[in-house]
Amino acid sequence: MARKPNIKKIAVFTSGGDAPGMNAAIRAVTRTGIYYGLEVMGILRGFEGMVDGNFVQLHANSVSNIIQRGGTILKSARSERFRTKEGRKKAFDNISAHKVDAIVAIGGDGTFRGALEFTTEYDISCIGIPGTIDNDLYGTDSTIGYDTAINTAIDAIDKIRDTANSHDRLFFIEVMGRDAGFIALRCGIAGGAEAILVPEKKTDIDDLITVLEKGWRKNKTSSIVVVAEGDETGGAIEIAKKVKAKFDNYDTRVTILGHLQRGGNPTTMDRVLASTLGVYAVEALLDGKSGLMIGMVNKELCFTPFEKASKHHGEMDKNLLRISKLLAS
Ligand code: F6P
């Protein structure tokens, strides 16, 4: 039963880019809250809904049959109004009007920056659950949605490889990741890419051409280069142009995988991670914790202050970077 009697009502919301597994997290938060005798509310469209007062009551059966569904039943948004003091004041007024004692925020770095400002300005407890396909948060080995996204992307890359081989083409495939190359790195290795371009490492077009030329001399008739959308050289279209201007041996194509990486049924990994973090998030609130993102590091529960979680994303695995180069050579 409830360990901290002053929390009677909690609210849960999803914010920022949707990620597969968010529904599993909403379900876990709702069911855990009810298990501990709390009232649970959902806030529609993240911070935007908090400003507008879009609150709905959640019951155990409100979250039935959603664990396997992508997207978020609570909907999501990127709220400009919440960035203003007036917006946050309205949001807090709505939280108070609904007698909500604590909130669970499911989202990425922007969500936790918002939550940090909100909890600094107002007396409200908040625990964050990492939900973003980008995996760019410090304090968790994996974010909810990342495993599903890389599996979706690799499926697409495998299919593109069929065409690359059949037509002897060079494909530049752009994957998501505005500030981070985690999706690109994993998919590049798993997809047998010639090169992987990530925002964390400056792209040298001449180096890239050297790699492609080497492959060409070894009679490689097709090649795949995986590019993270956040690569500072300008994404797959720009890089393909630059390469083509100096090295035109291949028939070249560009594919941008885009938002198809954000949808679809979550993998088992994402469902289990979301369920675990959902339960622990509510228990953390009941233990009196606040201002923290909850994550799993080396299979251990880990709490990271919002500021750290959102500002410093985990480091790229240097070993994986080395492996990707070695195997492409
Ligand atoms: O934050 C996740 C993410 O998918 C990024 O990889 C991408 O840059 C961004 O969201 C796209 O956001 P939107 O759907 O708002 O265009």
PDB file of C-alpha atoms and ligand atoms in Angstrom, residues 17 78 132-134 176-178 229 259 262, ligand 1:
ATOM      1  CA  GLY A  17       8.522  12.673 -30.296  1.00  0.00           C
ATOM      2  CA  ARG A  78       6.192  19.842 -28.524  1.00  0.00           C
ATOM      3  CA  THR A 132      12.637   8.519 -27.257  1.00  0.00           C
ATOM      4  CA  ILE A 133      13.902   6.499 -30.206  1.00  0.00           C
ATOM      5  CA  ASP A 134      17.168   8.489 -30.209  1.00  0.00           C
ATOM      6  CA  MET A 176      16.841   9.572 -37.340  1.00  0.00           C
ATOM      7  CA  GLY A 177      18.881  11.153 -34.574  1.00  0.00           C
ATOM      8  CA  ARG A 178      18.951  14.936 -34.538  1.00  0.00           C
ATOM      9  CA  GLU A 229      20.099  13.001 -39.759  1.00  0.00           C
ATOM     10  CA  HIS A 259       9.177   8.808 -39.342  1.00  0.00           C
ATOM     11  CA  ARG A 262       9.042   6.105 -34.869  1.00  0.00           C
TER      12      ARG A 262
HETATM   13  O1  F6P B   1      13.376  13.030 -30.876  1.00  0.00           O
HETATM   14  C1  F6P B   1      13.130  11.968 -31.714  1.00  0.00           C
HETATM   15  C2  F6P B   1      13.143  12.385 -33.154  1.00  0.00           C
HETATM   16  O2  F6P B   1      12.600  11.324 -33.881  1.00  0.00           O
HETATM   17  C3  F6P B   1      14.487  12.828 -33.721  1.00  0.00           C
HETATM   18  O3  F6P B   1      15.317  11.764 -34.085  1.00  0.00           O
HETATM   19  C4  F6P B   1      14.044  13.660 -34.888  1.00  0.00           C
HETATM   20  O4  F6P B   1      15.032  14.579 -35.252  1.00  0.00           O
HETATM   21  C5  F6P B   1      12.843  14.352 -34.368  1.00  0.00           C
HETATM   22  O5  F6P B   1      12.311  13.512 -33.364  1.00  0.00           O
HETATM   23  C6  F6P B   1      11.777  14.667 -35.395  1.00  0.00           C
HETATM   24  O6  F6P B   1      10.757  15.349 -34.765  1.00  0.00           O
HETATM   25  P1  F6P B   1       9.369  15.729 -35.413  1.00  0.00           P
HETATM   26  O7  F6P B   1       8.546  14.484 -35.474  1.00  0.00           O
HETATM   27  O8  F6P B   1       8.793  16.724 -34.491  1.00  0.00           O
HETATM   28  O9  F6P B   1       9.659  16.244 -36.775  1.00  0.00           O
END
